[in-house]
Coordinates of C-alpha atoms in Angstrom, one line a residue:
Chain A
X1 CA 0.0 0.0 0.0
X2 CA 1.3 3.4 -1.0
X3 CA 0.8 6.7 0.7
X4 CA 0.9 10.2 -0.7
X5 CA 3.9 11.9 0.6
X6 CA 2.1 15.2 0.8
X7 CA -1.3 14.5 2.3
X8 CA -0.9 10.9 3.6
X9 CA -4.0 9.6 1.8
X10 CA -4.0 6.0 0.6
X11 CA -3.4 5.6 -3.1
X12 CA -3.2 2.6 -5.5
X13 CA -0.1 1.3 -7.3
X14 CA 0.8 3.0 -10.5
X15 CA -1.1 6.2 -9.9
X16 CA 0.5 9.3 -11.3
X17 CA -1.3 11.8 -9.2
X18 CA -2.8 11.9 -5.8
X19 CA -6.6 11.9 -6.2
X20 CA -7.0 14.1 -3.1
X21 CA -4.4 16.8 -3.3
X22 CA -3.1 16.5 -6.9
X23 CA 0.5 15.7 -5.9
X24 CA 2.6 14.3 -8.8
X25 CA 4.4 11.0 -8.1
X26 CA 6.5 10.8 -11.3
X27 CA 9.8 12.1 -10.1
X28 CA 11.0 13.3 -13.5
X29 CA 7.7 15.1 -14.2
X30 CA 7.9 16.8 -10.8
X31 CA 11.4 18.1 -11.5
X32 CA 10.3 19.4 -14.9
X33 CA 7.4 21.2 -13.3
X34 CA 9.6 22.8 -10.6
X35 CA 12.2 23.9 -13.2
X36 CA 9.7 25.9 -15.1
X37 CA 8.1 28.1 -12.4
X38 CA 4.9 29.9 -13.3
X39 CA 5.5 33.4 -14.7
X40 CA 4.6 36.4 -12.6
X41 CA 0.9 37.3 -12.9
X42 CA 0.3 40.1 -15.4
X43 CA -0.9 43.4 -13.9
X44 CA -4.7 43.1 -13.4
X45 CA -6.1 46.6 -13.4
X46 CA -9.7 45.4 -13.8
X47 CA -11.4 45.0 -10.4
X48 CA -14.6 43.6 -11.6
X49 CA -14.0 40.3 -13.4
X50 CA -17.5 40.0 -14.9
X51 CA -17.4 43.3 -16.7
X52 CA -14.3 42.1 -18.6
X53 CA -14.7 41.4 -22.2
X54 CA -15.0 37.6 -22.6
X55 CA -12.5 35.9 -24.8
X56 CA -14.0 32.9 -26.5
X57 CA -12.3 29.9 -25.1
X58 CA -12.3 28.1 -28.4
X59 CA -10.0 30.7 -30.0
X60 CA -7.8 32.3 -27.4
X61 CA -5.9 35.3 -28.7
X62 CA -2.2 34.9 -28.1
X63 CA -1.8 38.6 -27.1
X64 CA -4.3 38.4 -24.2
X65 CA -1.9 37.1 -21.6
X66 CA 1.6 35.7 -21.1
X67 CA 0.7 32.6 -19.2
X68 CA 2.6 29.5 -20.3
X69 CA 0.8 26.2 -20.4
X70 CA 1.9 23.5 -18.0
X71 CA 3.1 20.4 -19.8
X72 CA 0.7 17.5 -20.7
X73 CA 1.4 14.3 -18.7
X74 CA 0.2 10.9 -19.6
X75 CA -1.6 9.1 -16.8
X76 CA -4.0 6.3 -16.2
X77 CA -6.9 8.7 -16.5
X78 CA -5.7 9.9 -19.9
X79 CA -3.7 13.0 -20.8
X80 CA -3.7 15.4 -18.0
X81 CA -2.1 18.7 -16.9
X82 CA -1.2 19.9 -13.4
X83 CA -2.0 23.4 -12.4
X84 CA 1.3 25.3 -11.8
X85 CA -0.2 27.2 -8.9
X86 CA -2.2 24.8 -6.8
X87 CA -1.1 21.5 -8.3
X88 CA -4.6 20.2 -9.0
X89 CA -4.7 17.8 -11.9
X90 CA -7.1 18.5 -14.8
X91 CA -7.9 16.9 -18.1
X92 CA -5.9 18.1 -21.0
X93 CA -8.6 20.0 -22.8
X94 CA -9.6 22.0 -19.7
X95 CA -8.9 25.8 -20.1
X96 CA -8.7 26.9 -16.5
X97 CA -8.0 25.3 -13.1
X98 CA -11.3 24.7 -11.4
X99 CA -9.7 25.1 -7.9
X100 CA -7.8 28.4 -8.3
X101 CA -8.8 29.8 -11.7
X102 CA -5.3 29.7 -13.1
X103 CA -5.1 29.4 -16.9
X104 CA -3.9 26.0 -18.1
X105 CA -3.3 26.9 -21.8
X106 CA -1.1 29.3 -23.7
X107 CA -2.3 32.8 -24.1
X108 CA -5.4 32.7 -21.9
X109 CA -6.1 35.8 -19.8
X110 CA -6.3 35.6 -16.0
X111 CA -9.9 36.3 -15.0
X112 CA -9.9 37.0 -11.3
X113 CA -7.9 39.7 -9.6
X114 CA -5.6 38.6 -6.9
X115 CA -5.3 40.2 -3.5
X116 CA -7.7 40.8 -0.6
X117 CA -9.2 44.1 -1.8
X118 CA -12.3 42.3 -2.8
X119 CA -12.8 40.6 0.6
X120 CA -12.4 43.9 2.5
X121 CA -14.8 45.6 0.2
X122 CA -17.4 42.9 0.9
X123 CA -16.8 43.3 4.7
X124 CA -17.4 47.1 4.5
X125 CA -20.6 46.5 2.6
X126 CA -21.7 44.0 5.2
X127 CA -21.0 46.5 8.0
X128 CA -23.0 49.2 6.2
X129 CA -26.0 47.0 5.8
X130 CA -25.9 45.8 9.4
X131 CA -25.6 49.4 10.6
X132 CA -28.6 50.5 8.6
X133 CA -30.8 47.6 9.8
X134 CA -29.8 48.4 13.4
X135 CA -30.6 52.1 13.0
X136 CA -34.0 51.2 11.4
X137 CA -34.7 49.1 14.5
X138 CA -34.0 52.1 16.6
X139 CA -36.2 54.3 14.4
X140 CA -39.1 51.8 14.9
X141 CA -38.6 52.0 18.7
X142 CA -38.5 55.8 18.5
X143 CA -41.8 55.9 16.6
X144 CA -43.4 53.6 19.1
X145 CA -42.3 55.9 22.0
X146 CA -43.4 59.0 20.2
X147 CA -46.8 57.4 19.5
X148 CA -47.2 56.6 23.2
X149 CA -46.1 60.2 24.2
X150 CA -48.7 61.7 21.8
X151 CA -51.4 59.5 23.3
X152 CA -50.3 60.7 26.8
X153 CA -50.4 64.4 25.7
X154 CA -53.8 63.8 24.2
X155 CA -55.1 62.4 27.5
X156 CA -53.6 65.3 29.5
X157 CA -55.2 67.8 27.2
X158 CA -58.6 66.1 27.3
X159 CA -58.5 66.1 31.1
X160 CA -57.6 69.8 31.2
X161 CA -60.5 70.6 28.8
X162 CA -62.9 68.5 30.8
X163 CA -62.1 70.5 34.0
X164 CA -62.6 73.8 32.2
X165 CA -65.9 73.1 30.5
X166 CA -68.4 70.4 29.9
X167 CA -67.8 68.0 27.0
X168 CA -70.6 65.7 25.8
X169 CA -70.1 62.0 26.7
X170 CA -70.1 61.0 23.0
X171 CA -67.1 63.2 22.2
X172 CA -65.2 62.0 25.3
X173 CA -65.8 58.4 24.3
X174 CA -64.6 59.2 20.8
X175 CA -61.4 60.7 22.2
X176 CA -60.8 57.7 24.4
X177 CA -61.2 55.4 21.4
X178 CA -58.7 57.5 19.4
X179 CA -56.3 57.2 22.3
X180 CA -56.8 53.5 22.4
X181 CA -56.0 53.2 18.7
X182 CA -52.9 55.3 19.2
X183 CA -51.7 53.2 22.2
X184 CA -52.3 50.1 20.1
X185 CA -50.4 51.5 17.2
X186 CA -47.4 52.2 19.5
X187 CA -47.7 48.6 20.7
X188 CA -47.6 47.4 17.1
X189 CA -44.4 49.3 16.5
X190 CA -42.8 48.0 19.7
X191 CA -43.7 44.4 18.6
X192 CA -42.2 45.1 15.1
X193 CA -39.1 46.4 16.8
X194 CA -38.6 43.1 18.6
X195 CA -39.6 41.1 15.5
X196 CA -37.0 43.0 13.5
X197 CA -34.3 41.0 15.4
X198 CA -35.5 37.7 13.9
X199 CA -36.9 38.9 10.5
X200 CA -35.5 42.3 9.7
X201 CA -37.0 42.6 6.2
X202 CA -40.6 41.7 7.0
X203 CA -40.6 43.8 10.2
X204 CA -39.0 46.9 8.7
X205 CA -41.2 46.7 5.6
X206 CA -44.4 46.4 7.7
X207 CA -43.2 49.3 9.9
X208 CA -42.6 51.5 6.9
X209 CA -46.0 50.7 5.4
X210 CA -47.9 51.4 8.7
X211 CA -45.9 54.5 9.3
X212 CA -46.6 56.0 5.9
X213 CA -50.3 55.1 6.3
X214 CA -50.3 56.8 9.7
X215 CA -48.8 60.0 8.2
X216 CA -51.2 60.2 5.3
X217 CA -54.3 59.5 7.5
X218 CA -53.2 62.1 10.1
X219 CA -52.8 64.6 7.2
X220 CA -56.4 63.9 6.1
X221 CA -57.7 64.5 9.6
X222 CA -55.6 67.6 10.2
X223 CA -53.5 69.0 7.2
X224 CA -51.3 71.1 9.5
X225 CA -49.9 67.8 11.0
X226 CA -47.8 67.3 7.9
X227 CA -45.7 70.4 8.6
X228 CA -45.5 69.5 12.4
X229 CA -42.2 67.7 12.8
X230 CA -41.7 67.2 9.1
X231 CA -37.9 66.9 9.6
X232 CA -38.3 64.0 12.1
X233 CA -40.8 62.3 9.8
X234 CA -38.6 62.5 6.7
X235 CA -35.6 61.2 8.7
X236 CA -37.5 58.3 10.0
X237 CA -38.9 57.4 6.6
X238 CA -35.4 57.5 5.0
X239 CA -34.0 55.4 7.8
X240 CA -36.8 52.9 7.5
X241 CA -36.4 52.8 3.7
X242 CA -32.7 52.2 4.0
X243 CA -33.3 49.5 6.5
X244 CA -35.8 47.7 4.2
X245 CA -33.3 48.0 1.3
X246 CA -30.4 46.6 3.4
X247 CA -32.4 43.7 4.8
X248 CA -33.7 43.0 1.2
X249 CA -30.1 42.9 0.1
X250 CA -29.3 40.3 2.8
X251 CA -32.2 38.2 1.4
X252 CA -30.5 38.2 -1.9
X253 CA -27.2 37.0 -0.5
X254 CA -25.5 40.3 -0.9
X255 CA -23.3 41.8 1.7
X256 CA -22.2 38.7 3.6
X257 CA -24.3 36.4 5.7
X258 CA -27.7 37.3 6.9
X259 CA -27.8 39.0 10.2
X260 CA -30.3 36.6 11.7
X261 CA -30.7 32.9 11.2
X262 CA -33.7 32.1 9.0
Chain B
X1 CA -34.0 31.2 -16.2
X2 CA -33.2 27.6 -17.1
X3 CA -31.7 26.9 -13.8
X4 CA -35.1 27.0 -12.1
X5 CA -36.6 24.5 -14.5
X6 CA -33.8 21.9 -14.5
X7 CA -34.0 19.2 -11.8
X8 CA -31.3 19.3 -9.2
X9 CA -28.2 17.5 -10.5
X10 CA -24.5 17.6 -10.0
X11 CA -24.2 19.9 -13.0
X12 CA -25.0 23.6 -13.0
X13 CA -24.5 26.4 -15.5
X14 CA -21.6 28.7 -15.3
X15 CA -23.0 32.1 -14.5
X16 CA -20.8 33.8 -17.1
X17 CA -20.4 31.5 -20.2
X18 CA -23.5 29.3 -19.5
X19 CA -21.6 26.1 -20.1
X20 CA -22.5 23.1 -17.9
X21 CA -20.1 22.8 -15.1
X22 CA -19.7 20.6 -12.0
X23 CA -21.6 21.9 -9.0
X24 CA -18.6 21.7 -6.7
X25 CA -16.0 23.6 -8.7
X26 CA -15.0 27.1 -7.6
X27 CA -13.9 28.3 -11.1
X28 CA -15.4 27.6 -14.4
X29 CA -13.1 25.2 -16.4
X30 CA -14.0 26.9 -19.7
X31 CA -13.9 30.6 -18.9
X32 CA -12.0 30.7 -15.6
X33 CA -14.4 33.0 -13.8
X34 CA -14.8 32.7 -10.0
X35 CA -18.4 31.4 -9.7
X36 CA -18.9 33.1 -6.3
X37 CA -18.2 36.6 -7.9
X38 CA -20.3 35.9 -10.9
X39 CA -23.3 34.8 -8.8
X40 CA -22.8 37.8 -6.6
X41 CA -23.0 40.1 -9.6
X42 CA -26.1 38.3 -10.9
X43 CA -27.7 38.5 -7.4
X44 CA -26.9 42.3 -7.3
X45 CA -28.7 42.8 -10.7
X46 CA -31.7 40.8 -9.6
X47 CA -31.8 42.7 -6.3
X48 CA -31.8 46.1 -8.0
X49 CA -34.6 45.0 -10.3
X50 CA -36.7 43.6 -7.5
X51 CA -36.0 46.6 -5.3
X52 CA -37.4 48.9 -8.0
X53 CA -40.5 46.7 -8.1
X54 CA -40.9 46.9 -4.3
X55 CA -40.5 50.7 -4.3
X56 CA -43.1 50.8 -7.1
X57 CA -45.6 49.0 -4.9
X58 CA -45.0 51.2 -1.9
X59 CA -45.3 54.4 -4.0
X60 CA -48.5 53.1 -5.7
X61 CA -50.0 52.3 -2.3
X62 CA -49.1 55.7 -0.9
X63 CA -50.5 57.6 -3.9
X64 CA -53.7 55.5 -3.8
X65 CA -54.1 56.2 -0.1
X66 CA -53.2 59.9 -0.4
X67 CA -55.6 60.7 -3.3
X68 CA -58.6 59.0 -1.6
X69 CA -57.7 60.8 1.7
X70 CA -57.4 64.1 -0.1
X71 CA -60.8 63.8 -1.8
X72 CA -62.4 62.9 1.5
X73 CA -60.7 65.8 3.2
X74 CA -62.0 68.2 0.5
X75 CA -65.5 67.0 1.4
X76 CA -64.9 67.4 5.1
X77 CA -65.7 63.9 6.2
X78 CA -67.5 61.1 4.5
X79 CA -70.0 62.6 2.0
X80 CA -71.5 60.8 -0.8
X81 CA -70.2 62.8 -3.7
X82 CA -66.7 62.8 -2.3
X83 CA -66.9 59.0 -2.0
X84 CA -68.0 58.7 -5.7
X85 CA -65.2 61.0 -6.9
X86 CA -62.7 59.1 -4.7
X87 CA -63.7 55.8 -6.1
X88 CA -63.5 57.2 -9.7
X89 CA -60.0 58.5 -9.1
X90 CA -58.9 55.2 -7.5
X91 CA -60.3 53.4 -10.6
X92 CA -58.3 55.6 -12.9
X93 CA -55.1 55.1 -10.9
X94 CA -55.5 51.4 -10.6
X95 CA -56.3 51.0 -14.3
X96 CA -53.2 53.0 -15.1
X97 CA -51.1 50.7 -12.9
X98 CA -52.8 47.7 -14.4
X99 CA -51.9 48.8 -17.9
X100 CA -48.3 49.1 -16.8
X101 CA -48.5 45.5 -15.5
X102 CA -50.9 44.3 -18.1
X103 CA -49.2 40.9 -18.5
X104 CA -49.8 40.2 -14.9
X105 CA -53.4 41.4 -14.9
X106 CA -54.8 40.0 -18.1
X107 CA -53.7 36.5 -17.4
X108 CA -55.9 36.5 -14.3
X109 CA -59.2 37.0 -16.2
X110 CA -59.3 33.6 -17.9
X111 CA -62.0 31.0 -17.4
X112 CA -61.6 27.3 -16.9
X113 CA -63.0 24.4 -14.8
X114 CA -60.9 25.3 -11.8
X115 CA -62.2 28.8 -11.7
X116 CA -65.8 27.6 -11.6
X117 CA -65.1 25.3 -8.7
X118 CA -63.4 28.1 -6.8
X119 CA -66.3 30.5 -7.5
X120 CA -68.5 27.8 -5.9
X121 CA -66.1 27.7 -2.9
X122 CA -66.3 31.5 -2.6
X123 CA -70.1 31.5 -2.6
X124 CA -70.0 28.7 0.1
X125 CA -67.6 30.8 2.2
X126 CA -69.9 33.8 2.0
X127 CA -72.2 32.6 4.9
X128 CA -69.5 32.1 7.5
X129 CA -67.8 35.4 6.4
X130 CA -71.0 37.4 6.9
X131 CA -71.6 35.8 10.3
X132 CA -68.0 36.6 11.4
X133 CA -68.4 40.1 10.1
X134 CA -71.6 40.8 12.0
X135 CA -70.3 39.2 15.2
X136 CA -67.1 41.2 15.0
X137 CA -68.6 44.6 14.3
X138 CA -71.5 44.3 16.7
X139 CA -69.2 43.0 19.4
X140 CA -66.9 46.0 18.9
X141 CA -69.9 48.4 19.0
X142 CA -71.0 46.9 22.3
X143 CA -67.5 47.2 23.8
X144 CA -66.6 50.7 22.6
X145 CA -70.1 52.1 22.6
X146 CA -69.5 53.9 19.3
X147 CA -72.2 54.8 16.8
X148 CA -71.5 53.5 13.4
X149 CA -72.0 55.9 10.5
X150 CA -74.3 54.2 8.1
X151 CA -73.2 55.0 4.6
X152 CA -76.5 54.0 3.1
X153 CA -78.2 56.7 5.2
X154 CA -75.8 59.2 3.6
X155 CA -76.9 58.0 0.2
X156 CA -80.5 58.4 1.2
X157 CA -79.9 61.9 2.4
X158 CA -78.2 62.8 -1.0
X159 CA -81.2 61.5 -2.9
X160 CA -79.3 58.8 -4.7
X161 CA -81.1 55.6 -5.4
X162 CA -80.3 52.0 -4.8
X163 CA -78.6 51.7 -8.2
X164 CA -75.9 54.2 -7.1
X165 CA -75.5 52.5 -3.7
X166 CA -74.9 49.1 -5.4
X167 CA -72.6 50.7 -8.1
X168 CA -70.4 52.6 -5.7
X169 CA -70.3 50.4 -2.7
X170 CA -70.5 46.9 -4.2
X171 CA -69.5 46.9 -7.8
X172 CA -66.6 49.4 -8.0
X173 CA -64.7 48.3 -4.9
X174 CA -65.2 44.6 -5.9
X175 CA -63.6 45.1 -9.3
X176 CA -60.9 47.7 -8.6
X177 CA -59.8 46.5 -5.2
X178 CA -59.5 43.0 -6.5
X179 CA -57.4 44.1 -9.5
X180 CA -55.2 46.3 -7.3
X181 CA -54.7 44.1 -4.3
X182 CA -55.1 40.6 -5.5
X183 CA -54.1 41.2 -9.0
X184 CA -51.0 43.4 -8.9
X185 CA -49.9 43.8 -5.3
X186 CA -50.2 40.1 -4.4
X187 CA -48.7 39.0 -7.6
X188 CA -45.7 41.3 -7.2
X189 CA -45.1 40.5 -3.6
X190 CA -45.3 36.8 -4.4
X191 CA -42.7 37.2 -7.0
X192 CA -40.5 39.2 -4.7
X193 CA -40.8 37.3 -1.4
X194 CA -42.8 34.1 -1.9
X195 CA -46.4 33.1 -2.0
X196 CA -47.2 33.3 1.7
X197 CA -45.7 36.8 2.0
X198 CA -47.7 37.8 -1.1
X199 CA -51.0 36.9 0.6
X200 CA -50.0 38.4 4.0
X201 CA -48.7 41.8 2.6
X202 CA -51.6 42.3 0.2
X203 CA -54.0 41.6 3.0
X204 CA -52.2 44.0 5.3
X205 CA -52.4 46.8 2.7
X206 CA -56.0 45.9 1.9
X207 CA -56.8 46.1 5.6
X208 CA -55.2 49.5 6.4
X209 CA -56.1 51.3 3.2
X210 CA -59.8 51.2 4.3
X211 CA -58.9 53.5 7.2
X212 CA -61.5 51.9 9.4
X213 CA -59.4 51.2 12.4
X214 CA -61.9 49.0 14.3
X215 CA -62.5 46.7 11.3
X216 CA -58.8 46.2 10.6
X217 CA -58.6 42.6 11.9
X218 CA -61.8 41.6 10.0
X219 CA -60.6 43.2 6.8
X220 CA -57.2 41.4 7.2
X221 CA -59.1 38.1 7.5
X222 CA -61.2 38.9 4.5
X223 CA -58.0 39.8 2.5
X224 CA -56.6 36.4 3.5
X225 CA -59.6 34.6 2.2
X226 CA -59.7 36.5 -1.1
X227 CA -55.9 36.1 -1.5
X228 CA -56.3 32.3 -1.0
X229 CA -59.0 32.2 -3.7
X230 CA -56.8 34.1 -6.1
X231 CA -53.8 31.9 -5.3
X232 CA -55.5 28.6 -5.8
X233 CA -57.6 29.5 -8.8
X234 CA -55.0 31.8 -10.3
X235 CA -58.0 34.0 -11.5
X236 CA -59.7 37.1 -10.2
X237 CA -63.3 36.0 -10.8
X238 CA -63.9 34.1 -7.5
X239 CA -62.5 37.0 -5.6
X240 CA -64.5 39.6 -7.5
X241 CA -67.8 37.7 -7.1
X242 CA -67.2 37.0 -3.4
X243 CA -66.3 40.6 -2.7
X244 CA -69.3 41.8 -4.6
X245 CA -71.7 39.5 -2.9
X246 CA -70.2 40.2 0.5
X247 CA -70.5 44.0 0.1
X248 CA -74.1 43.6 -1.3
X249 CA -75.3 41.5 1.7
X250 CA -73.6 43.9 4.2
X251 CA -75.3 46.9 2.4
X252 CA -78.7 45.2 2.3
X253 CA -78.5 44.2 6.0
X254 CA -77.5 47.8 6.8
X255 CA -80.4 49.2 4.8
X256 CA -82.9 47.0 6.6
X257 CA -81.1 47.4 10.0
X258 CA -80.7 43.6 10.3
X259 CA -78.4 42.6 13.1
X260 CA -77.7 39.6 15.3
X261 CA -78.0 41.2 18.7
X262 CA -81.0 43.4 17.7

């Protein structure tokens, strides 16, 4: 029984490559590979690989890159090449290494930019989305507390008015009902604030819809209410909209892993 | 595209050159693109398109709410002519939005065997719905001791006959609300977030756009029933007929002052 010298996995007799790590066992081939080190990667100014012009793999242009092809080696599985970078073996007609993306034939361009700039970019996006979702949660809590405060103010004003003059019972009842609706609305926002921890998208979207409805209905009851605190309203709507967008982005697998397990 | 139709296998398509590749590889063997990056870019494009659709729904909803509220405010409360004008403007807005999404709406007006069986189901569910409606509203009136404004009385005061009542309270809402909420909004939300979310969000919008805060829960329930009919029959006819019959029975009961508790 033979063992791969690199990864210690069990291999059969006469095998030219390790099936697990791609290590070459033919001594002369190995030497040959080491003597011809891979050329330095060409400068890759393009940061977005997808926006690059595609070069048809069937007719690679010789001017596109300076990568030299690794030699073809005959093995039990047929003619194969070994990737010069990660030493994974591949069939002869394969254009690129499936493990690291290195070109395996003459004149093919390198597709994917090297370096960690990409990863740090993703991380910063992730941080931005998380921050936005967090601030939209805070905004929902602020709306809930403001709603409760407005109900309290309404109650105090009603009590003061009742002490000064007589108010018919129907009107008082109507005011109490309005207060009840307001308190309930605050409760809904508080529940949405907690729900946003588990399901940020559903909760922020619902909060945004209810808040917009609230604003429009209040304007219909009393048009002056639109101007009252319009700055706060616009800020809250923008924060909520950003929160919905960010959590929607998480649902599409953008900006790293989702903030909550789903 | 094709990825959704093909059964799950070990092969997938490269996100860049659309050649069949192994599911486990990191880089495409033919074009060398990092699959993670390509999929991320595709996800970003899908996300932007869907975000636009979502924004469109929110804007449509707010405009619909704002115009009806504005007309009602111009009439200083619920007056009959304001109601008629508001329903006319709503019909115009909704038909405009339906023309923009005509592909989605026109496919919902077909007839087949399934549609007739769901129309039957809708008529059968009419009786429990009416009972729940009366129990809910009369119970609330007992608890909160509020006097309900009877819209039919307003019509009688304005010297408008039964034909107008049926037209503006039963026929128009049944058709236009079904097209707007079950046709477009539910369809779009289902595309964006899944079937269950589609029914829930269209019901939520349907419930809060009526601006009748005590009936919110009943309207939400009604929206769920109508959304279920639309989902299972993939047609608007069962919903329109149920909605029309429901409104008609409620109006007739109101007209003759029929109630459970007396």
